[in-house]
């Protein structure tokens, strides 16, 4: 919509919100969502052209992590109203900078950017969103907004697990044997491409109907977890230097036995009880329980000669800059399962909830008219 002089024009915007936690019927479309404002000099307002959904959006819709996220939203309990609602979901954004805080020097209005907005902030299923300048990066030139919106959250999650926690990078990956469990989802498809670009030998685990896609992304070996006992299938292969686990559950009980012992081999899982512990036990006890769990597991596996780590999504503009370089050089491509219009957000949530997506569910926000 064009710039209009009336104050009403920029005081509210179209948005998908929830007013309580629950299943899909809690999603509500409104044209009266409060327009985002710049509170800090390092913030920018982005006009959202495209967004995408991630499993965390389903979890947050149900109330997962509410204790920890509310503490992060208001650590000093300064807000008078005790509620996070109305809450906008959606973490990924590709769009155009509309306004910049006084200390923002990297970006200017009109710049095409992408970002992943942290879960304690208002999300991207909205016409506009506010982000910190250090969470934002220039969108890859070779991608449309719809393509670009598929990458930031899964890319930064994989980057956190592989690089920041796992210590892998383009100079130390050559010839390393990497196993990726859950290779066909958003994080998995990104991780396969990233470690392949860094020169690793990649073994990917997914279902048979995703194997063609995962091979096309660069996996050297693809294992179908439905075609027999997965543990036994993987035990027939040479041992691994690194395992990325997007699946969790019982996998953790046997996956670490597939690592090379006493060689710096590392297992990193993205399935952790951190937020669940805080929801169940409260902030203090939840953090204590989490610390005890990760500490005891780390020590137990260290004594067996392997490293055990947890990883989480970390918002980072500089990391997105590096990812954008890889995208523009053709080493990483977005994997999109389906694109929905802005009016179809509830349908997109149902699609994601059905599971077995091959890549990402993207929302074309700008085409809602």
Short mmCIF file of C-alpha atoms in Angstrom, two decimals:
data_model
loop_
_atom_site.label_atom_id
_atom_site.label_comp_id
_atom_site.label_asym_id
_atom_site.label_seq_id
_atom_site.Cartn_x
_atom_site.Cartn_y
_atom_site.Cartn_z
CA UNK A 1 0.00 0.00 0.00
CA UNK A 2 1.21 3.53 -0.67
CA UNK A 3 2.33 6.01 1.95
CA UNK A 4 -0.63 7.97 3.24
CA UNK A 5 -0.66 10.99 5.51
CA UNK A 6 -3.32 9.82 7.92
CA UNK A 7 -1.90 8.52 11.23
CA UNK A 8 -4.39 5.63 11.08
CA UNK A 9 -2.74 4.27 7.90
CA UNK A 10 0.46 3.26 9.74
CA UNK A 11 -0.89 2.44 13.19
CA UNK A 12 -2.23 -1.02 12.33
CA UNK A 13 -1.40 -3.75 9.85
CA UNK A 14 -2.66 -7.15 8.61
CA UNK A 15 -1.29 -10.06 10.62
CA UNK A 16 -1.96 -13.64 11.67
CA UNK A 17 -2.02 -13.87 15.47
CA UNK A 18 -2.92 -16.22 18.30
CA UNK A 19 -4.74 -15.05 21.45
CA UNK A 20 -4.18 -18.31 23.34
CA UNK A 21 -2.24 -21.53 22.89
CA UNK A 22 -3.84 -24.53 21.21
CA UNK A 23 -4.46 -26.31 17.93
CA UNK A 24 -4.95 -24.73 14.51
CA UNK A 25 -8.23 -22.97 15.30
CA UNK A 26 -6.39 -20.47 17.57
CA UNK A 27 -4.91 -18.79 14.45
CA UNK A 28 -6.77 -15.54 13.74
CA UNK A 29 -6.40 -13.04 10.91
CA UNK A 30 -6.62 -9.38 11.89
CA UNK A 31 -6.12 -6.08 10.12
CA UNK A 32 -5.70 -4.35 13.49
CA UNK A 33 -2.32 -5.67 14.69
CA UNK A 34 -0.25 -2.89 16.25
CA UNK A 35 2.30 -1.56 13.78
CA UNK A 36 5.89 -2.35 14.94
CA UNK A 37 7.96 0.55 16.21
CA UNK A 38 11.70 0.99 16.62
CA UNK A 39 12.53 0.86 20.34
CA UNK A 40 16.33 0.67 20.05
CA UNK A 41 18.72 2.55 17.74
CA UNK A 42 20.05 -0.71 16.20
CA UNK A 43 16.63 -1.89 14.96
CA UNK A 44 15.10 -1.92 11.48
CA UNK A 45 11.52 -2.33 10.28
CA UNK A 46 11.18 -4.76 7.36
CA UNK A 47 8.24 -4.97 4.98
CA UNK A 48 7.64 -8.72 4.75
CA UNK A 49 7.49 -10.05 1.18
CA UNK A 50 7.67 -13.74 2.14
CA UNK A 51 7.86 -15.80 5.32
CA UNK A 52 8.08 -19.52 6.02
CA UNK A 53 6.99 -21.98 8.69
CA UNK A 54 9.21 -24.18 10.86
CA UNK A 55 8.38 -26.89 13.41
CA UNK A 56 9.00 -24.32 16.18
CA UNK A 57 5.92 -22.42 14.94
CA UNK A 58 3.76 -25.49 15.56
CA UNK A 59 5.35 -25.93 18.99
CA UNK A 60 4.91 -22.26 19.94
CA UNK A 61 1.28 -22.32 18.79
CA UNK A 62 0.73 -25.12 21.33
CA UNK A 63 2.55 -23.17 24.08
CA UNK A 64 5.93 -24.94 24.00
CA UNK A 65 8.67 -22.85 25.57
CA UNK A 66 6.26 -20.19 26.88
CA UNK A 67 7.96 -19.99 30.30
CA UNK A 68 11.45 -19.35 28.92
CA UNK A 69 10.27 -17.09 26.09
CA UNK A 70 8.17 -14.91 28.40
CA UNK A 71 11.16 -14.51 30.71
CA UNK A 72 13.26 -13.43 27.73
CA UNK A 73 10.53 -11.01 26.56
CA UNK A 74 10.31 -9.31 29.96
CA UNK A 75 13.19 -10.41 32.24
CA UNK A 76 12.62 -7.67 34.82
CA UNK A 77 8.81 -8.01 34.85
CA UNK A 78 8.43 -4.38 33.86
CA UNK A 79 5.35 -4.78 31.68
CA UNK A 80 2.02 -4.02 33.28
CA UNK A 81 0.05 -6.53 31.20
CA UNK A 82 0.90 -10.12 32.06
CA UNK A 83 0.35 -11.56 28.59
CA UNK A 84 2.34 -12.19 25.42
CA UNK A 85 -0.86 -12.09 23.33
CA UNK A 86 -1.79 -11.28 20.63
CA UNK A 87 1.26 -13.21 19.45
CA UNK A 88 2.47 -13.39 15.84
CA UNK A 89 4.27 -16.59 14.81
CA UNK A 90 6.73 -17.07 11.92
CA UNK A 91 10.50 -16.78 12.17
CA UNK A 92 11.76 -16.35 8.58
CA UNK A 93 11.51 -13.13 6.60
CA UNK A 94 12.64 -11.97 3.21
CA UNK A 95 11.64 -8.41 2.44
CA UNK A 96 12.62 -4.77 2.08
CA UNK A 97 13.92 -2.37 4.76
CA UNK A 98 11.38 0.35 5.42
CA UNK A 99 12.89 2.25 8.35
CA UNK A 100 16.20 2.20 10.27
CA UNK A 101 17.16 3.13 13.83
CA UNK A 102 19.68 5.92 14.33
CA UNK A 103 22.71 3.65 14.82
CA UNK A 104 22.04 1.37 11.81
CA UNK A 105 24.73 2.04 9.23
CA UNK A 106 24.77 -1.17 7.18
CA UNK A 107 21.22 -0.89 5.83
CA UNK A 108 19.01 1.82 4.36
CA UNK A 109 15.33 1.95 3.37
CA UNK A 110 14.79 0.02 0.14
CA UNK A 111 17.47 -2.63 0.76
CA UNK A 112 16.40 -6.22 0.07
CA UNK A 113 17.20 -8.27 3.19
CA UNK A 114 16.52 -11.58 4.89
CA UNK A 115 16.57 -12.60 8.56
CA UNK A 116 15.45 -15.12 11.13
CA UNK A 117 13.63 -13.40 14.00
CA UNK A 118 14.24 -14.94 17.46
CA UNK A 119 11.21 -16.72 18.98
CA UNK A 120 10.83 -14.26 21.87
CA UNK A 121 10.02 -11.44 19.39
CA UNK A 122 6.86 -10.83 17.37
CA UNK A 123 7.02 -12.98 14.22
CA UNK A 124 6.90 -12.56 10.47
CA UNK A 125 3.34 -13.65 9.56
CA UNK A 126 2.61 -9.95 9.32
CA UNK A 127 2.90 -7.09 6.85
CA UNK A 128 5.86 -5.59 8.77
CA UNK A 129 8.30 -6.89 11.37
CA UNK A 130 10.99 -5.27 13.51
CA UNK A 131 14.44 -6.86 13.83
CA UNK A 132 17.81 -5.96 15.33
CA UNK A 133 20.32 -4.87 12.72
CA UNK A 134 22.68 -7.66 13.78
CA UNK A 135 19.99 -10.26 12.93
CA UNK A 136 19.60 -8.99 9.37
CA UNK A 137 21.63 -9.63 6.21
CA UNK A 138 21.40 -8.70 2.54
CA UNK A 139 19.26 -11.22 0.68
CA UNK A 140 21.16 -13.43 -1.81
CA UNK A 141 20.98 -11.70 -5.18
CA UNK A 142 20.17 -14.89 -7.07
CA UNK A 143 17.02 -15.70 -5.05
CA UNK A 144 13.49 -14.33 -5.16
CA UNK A 145 11.91 -13.34 -1.83
CA UNK A 146 9.89 -16.58 -1.81
CA UNK A 147 13.04 -18.67 -2.30
CA UNK A 148 15.03 -16.65 0.23
CA UNK A 149 12.37 -16.98 2.94
CA UNK A 150 12.93 -20.74 2.98
CA UNK A 151 16.47 -20.52 4.33
CA UNK A 152 17.28 -18.22 7.32
CA UNK A 153 15.90 -20.20 10.30
CA UNK A 154 16.94 -23.67 9.10
CA UNK A 155 20.23 -22.30 7.77
CA UNK A 156 21.15 -20.64 11.07
CA UNK A 157 20.05 -23.71 13.06
CA UNK A 158 22.27 -25.96 10.92
CA UNK A 159 25.10 -23.38 11.03
CA UNK A 160 24.89 -23.25 14.83
CA UNK A 161 25.01 -27.05 15.11
CA UNK A 162 27.71 -27.71 12.52
CA UNK A 163 29.97 -24.68 12.84
CA UNK A 164 29.51 -22.94 16.19
CA UNK A 165 28.87 -26.04 18.32
CA UNK A 166 30.35 -28.78 16.12
CA UNK A 167 33.45 -26.87 15.02
CA UNK A 168 33.14 -27.83 11.34
CA UNK A 169 34.15 -25.32 8.65
CA UNK A 170 35.39 -25.18 5.07
CA UNK A 171 39.03 -25.72 6.08
CA UNK A 172 38.63 -28.83 8.30
CA UNK A 173 35.84 -30.83 6.63
CA UNK A 174 37.64 -32.32 3.67
CA UNK A 175 37.21 -36.11 3.68
CA UNK A 176 35.41 -36.19 7.03
CA UNK A 177 32.58 -38.70 7.30
CA UNK A 178 29.39 -36.91 8.36
CA UNK A 179 26.08 -38.62 9.21
CA UNK A 180 22.87 -36.57 9.06
CA UNK A 181 19.80 -38.10 10.73
CA UNK A 182 16.56 -36.56 9.43
CA UNK A 183 18.06 -35.31 6.18
CA UNK A 184 14.89 -34.47 4.22
CA UNK A 185 13.44 -31.71 6.44
CA UNK A 186 14.36 -28.03 6.41
CA UNK A 187 17.49 -28.27 8.60
CA UNK A 188 18.53 -31.61 7.08
CA UNK A 189 18.40 -30.46 3.44
CA UNK A 190 20.45 -27.38 4.36
CA UNK A 191 22.98 -29.37 6.42
CA UNK A 192 23.58 -31.88 3.60
CA UNK A 193 24.42 -29.05 1.20
CA UNK A 194 26.58 -27.15 3.69
CA UNK A 195 28.89 -30.00 4.75
CA UNK A 196 29.09 -31.18 1.12
CA UNK A 197 30.15 -27.65 0.09
CA UNK A 198 32.86 -27.88 2.77
CA UNK A 199 34.16 -31.14 1.28
CA UNK A 200 32.78 -33.80 3.65
CA UNK A 201 31.55 -37.29 2.74
CA UNK A 202 27.84 -37.21 3.61
CA UNK A 203 25.65 -40.12 4.69
CA UNK A 204 22.00 -39.06 4.88
CA UNK A 205 19.13 -40.86 6.61
CA UNK A 206 15.60 -40.24 5.29
CA UNK A 207 12.66 -42.19 3.90
CA UNK A 208 12.90 -43.82 0.47
CA UNK A 209 10.62 -41.28 -1.24
CA UNK A 210 13.00 -38.45 -0.26
CA UNK A 211 16.18 -40.23 -1.33
CA UNK A 212 16.25 -38.78 -4.88
CA UNK A 213 16.02 -35.23 -3.48
CA UNK A 214 18.71 -35.83 -0.85
CA UNK A 215 21.08 -37.40 -3.43
CA UNK A 216 20.52 -34.42 -5.71
CA UNK A 217 21.57 -32.13 -2.84
CA UNK A 218 24.90 -33.96 -2.66
CA UNK A 219 24.59 -36.87 -0.22
CA UNK A 220 27.09 -39.65 -1.03
CA UNK A 221 25.15 -42.43 0.72
CA UNK A 222 21.41 -42.40 1.45
CA UNK A 223 19.94 -44.79 4.00
CA UNK A 224 16.19 -45.49 4.09
CA UNK A 225 15.18 -45.70 7.75
CA UNK A 226 12.04 -47.64 6.82
CA UNK A 227 13.84 -50.47 4.99
CA UNK A 228 14.96 -52.37 8.08
CA UNK A 229 16.68 -51.79 11.40
CA UNK A 230 18.40 -48.41 10.99
CA UNK A 231 21.03 -49.06 13.66
CA UNK A 232 22.05 -52.33 12.00
CA UNK A 233 22.17 -50.72 8.55
CA UNK A 234 24.46 -47.93 9.80
CA UNK A 235 26.73 -50.34 11.69
CA UNK A 236 27.73 -51.94 8.37
CA UNK A 237 29.29 -48.61 7.27
CA UNK A 238 32.71 -47.19 8.31
CA UNK A 239 32.59 -45.10 11.51
CA UNK A 240 31.79 -41.37 11.39
CA UNK A 241 33.65 -38.21 12.42
CA UNK A 242 30.48 -36.20 13.01
CA UNK A 243 26.77 -36.89 13.52
CA UNK A 244 23.98 -34.30 13.30
CA UNK A 245 20.75 -35.57 14.87
CA UNK A 246 17.50 -33.85 13.84
CA UNK A 247 15.40 -36.79 15.04
CA UNK A 248 16.13 -37.39 18.75
CA UNK A 249 14.15 -39.97 20.70
CA UNK A 250 15.71 -43.41 20.91
CA UNK A 251 18.32 -42.52 18.25
CA UNK A 252 20.58 -41.03 20.89
CA UNK A 253 20.87 -44.38 22.69
CA UNK A 254 22.84 -45.99 19.85
CA UNK A 255 24.00 -43.22 17.47
CA UNK A 256 27.13 -42.33 19.47
CA UNK A 257 28.44 -45.89 18.98
CA UNK A 258 28.81 -45.03 15.28
CA UNK A 259 31.49 -42.39 15.98
CA UNK A 260 35.26 -42.92 15.76
CA UNK A 261 36.54 -43.14 19.35
CA UNK A 262 39.30 -40.91 20.72
CA UNK A 263 39.64 -38.89 17.52
CA UNK A 264 37.65 -35.75 18.35
CA UNK A 265 34.46 -37.19 16.78
CA UNK A 266 31.31 -35.28 17.77
CA UNK A 267 27.58 -35.95 18.06
CA UNK A 268 25.36 -32.83 18.00
CA UNK A 269 21.62 -33.05 18.64
CA UNK A 270 19.02 -30.36 17.94
CA UNK A 271 16.40 -32.22 19.99
CA UNK A 272 16.88 -31.05 23.58
CA UNK A 273 14.66 -30.87 26.70
CA UNK A 274 15.73 -27.31 27.60
CA UNK A 275 12.42 -25.47 27.00
CA UNK A 276 10.28 -28.44 28.09
CA UNK A 277 12.15 -28.54 31.42
CA UNK A 278 11.44 -24.85 32.02
CA UNK A 279 7.76 -25.26 31.08
CA UNK A 280 7.40 -28.20 33.49
CA UNK A 281 9.65 -27.15 36.36
CA UNK A 282 9.79 -23.35 36.16
CA UNK A 283 12.80 -21.24 35.21
CA UNK A 284 15.24 -22.00 38.06
CA UNK A 285 14.56 -25.74 38.46
CA UNK A 286 14.26 -26.19 34.69
CA UNK A 287 17.66 -24.62 34.09
CA UNK A 288 19.18 -26.70 36.89
CA UNK A 289 17.70 -29.94 35.52
CA UNK A 290 18.91 -29.05 32.01
CA UNK A 291 22.43 -28.33 33.27
CA UNK A 292 22.58 -31.62 35.16
CA UNK A 293 21.32 -33.57 32.12
CA UNK A 294 23.71 -32.09 29.57
CA UNK A 295 26.62 -32.19 32.03
CA UNK A 296 26.18 -35.86 32.91
CA UNK A 297 25.69 -36.91 29.27
CA UNK A 298 28.73 -34.93 28.12
CA UNK A 299 30.92 -36.51 30.80
CA UNK A 300 29.58 -40.03 30.18
CA UNK A 301 30.39 -39.87 26.46
CA UNK A 302 33.70 -38.06 26.96
CA UNK A 303 34.86 -41.04 29.02
CA UNK A 304 33.99 -43.22 26.02
CA UNK A 305 36.10 -41.06 23.71
CA UNK A 306 33.43 -39.02 21.88
CA UNK A 307 32.01 -35.51 22.24
CA UNK A 308 28.29 -34.99 23.00
CA UNK A 309 26.74 -31.56 22.36
CA UNK A 310 23.40 -29.76 22.23
CA UNK A 311 22.74 -27.06 19.64
CA UNK A 312 20.06 -24.39 19.24
CA UNK A 313 19.00 -21.83 16.65
CA UNK A 314 21.09 -18.66 17.03
CA UNK A 315 20.04 -15.44 15.25
CA UNK A 316 23.01 -13.94 13.38
CA UNK A 317 23.28 -11.49 10.51
CA UNK A 318 27.03 -12.22 10.01
CA UNK A 319 26.31 -15.97 9.67
CA UNK A 320 23.56 -15.17 7.15
CA UNK A 321 26.16 -13.13 5.21
CA UNK A 322 28.29 -16.29 4.90
CA UNK A 323 25.24 -18.37 3.94
CA UNK A 324 24.29 -15.76 1.29
CA UNK A 325 27.78 -16.12 -0.25
CA UNK A 326 27.33 -19.89 -0.48
CA UNK A 327 23.87 -19.41 -2.05
CA UNK A 328 25.10 -16.86 -4.61
CA UNK A 329 28.01 -19.14 -5.54
CA UNK A 330 25.54 -21.97 -6.26
CA UNK A 331 26.62 -24.24 -3.40
CA UNK A 332 23.35 -24.06 -1.45
CA UNK A 333 19.83 -23.87 -2.84
CA UNK A 334 16.50 -23.51 -1.04
CA UNK A 335 14.31 -26.61 -0.95
CA UNK A 336 10.65 -25.61 -1.03
CA UNK A 337 7.87 -28.12 -0.49
CA UNK A 338 4.90 -25.80 -1.07
CA UNK A 339 4.05 -22.08 -1.28
CA UNK A 340 0.84 -20.71 0.29
CA UNK A 341 -0.74 -17.26 -0.02
CA UNK A 342 -1.09 -15.04 3.05
CA UNK A 343 -4.79 -15.92 3.31
CA UNK A 344 -3.89 -19.64 3.53
CA UNK A 345 -1.72 -19.52 6.68
CA UNK A 346 -3.93 -21.99 8.65
CA UNK A 347 -3.74 -24.40 5.68
CA UNK A 348 0.06 -24.05 5.68
CA UNK A 349 0.16 -24.94 9.40
CA UNK A 350 -1.94 -28.06 8.73
CA UNK A 351 0.43 -29.03 5.90
CA UNK A 352 3.43 -28.70 8.23
CA UNK A 353 1.60 -30.57 10.98
CA UNK A 354 1.04 -33.50 8.61
CA UNK A 355 4.80 -34.13 8.69
CA UNK A 356 7.07 -35.67 6.05
CA UNK A 357 7.66 -32.35 4.30
CA UNK A 358 10.41 -32.28 1.70
CA UNK A 359 11.95 -28.92 2.46
CA UNK A 360 10.07 -25.80 3.49
CA UNK A 361 6.52 -24.45 3.65
CA UNK A 362 6.64 -20.83 2.43
CA UNK A 363 4.08 -18.01 2.77
CA UNK A 364 3.85 -15.40 0.01
CA UNK A 365 2.87 -12.42 2.19
CA UNK A 366 2.92 -9.60 -0.34
CA UNK A 367 0.46 -11.24 -2.74
CA UNK A 368 -2.42 -11.31 -0.27
CA UNK A 369 -4.57 -8.83 -2.23
#
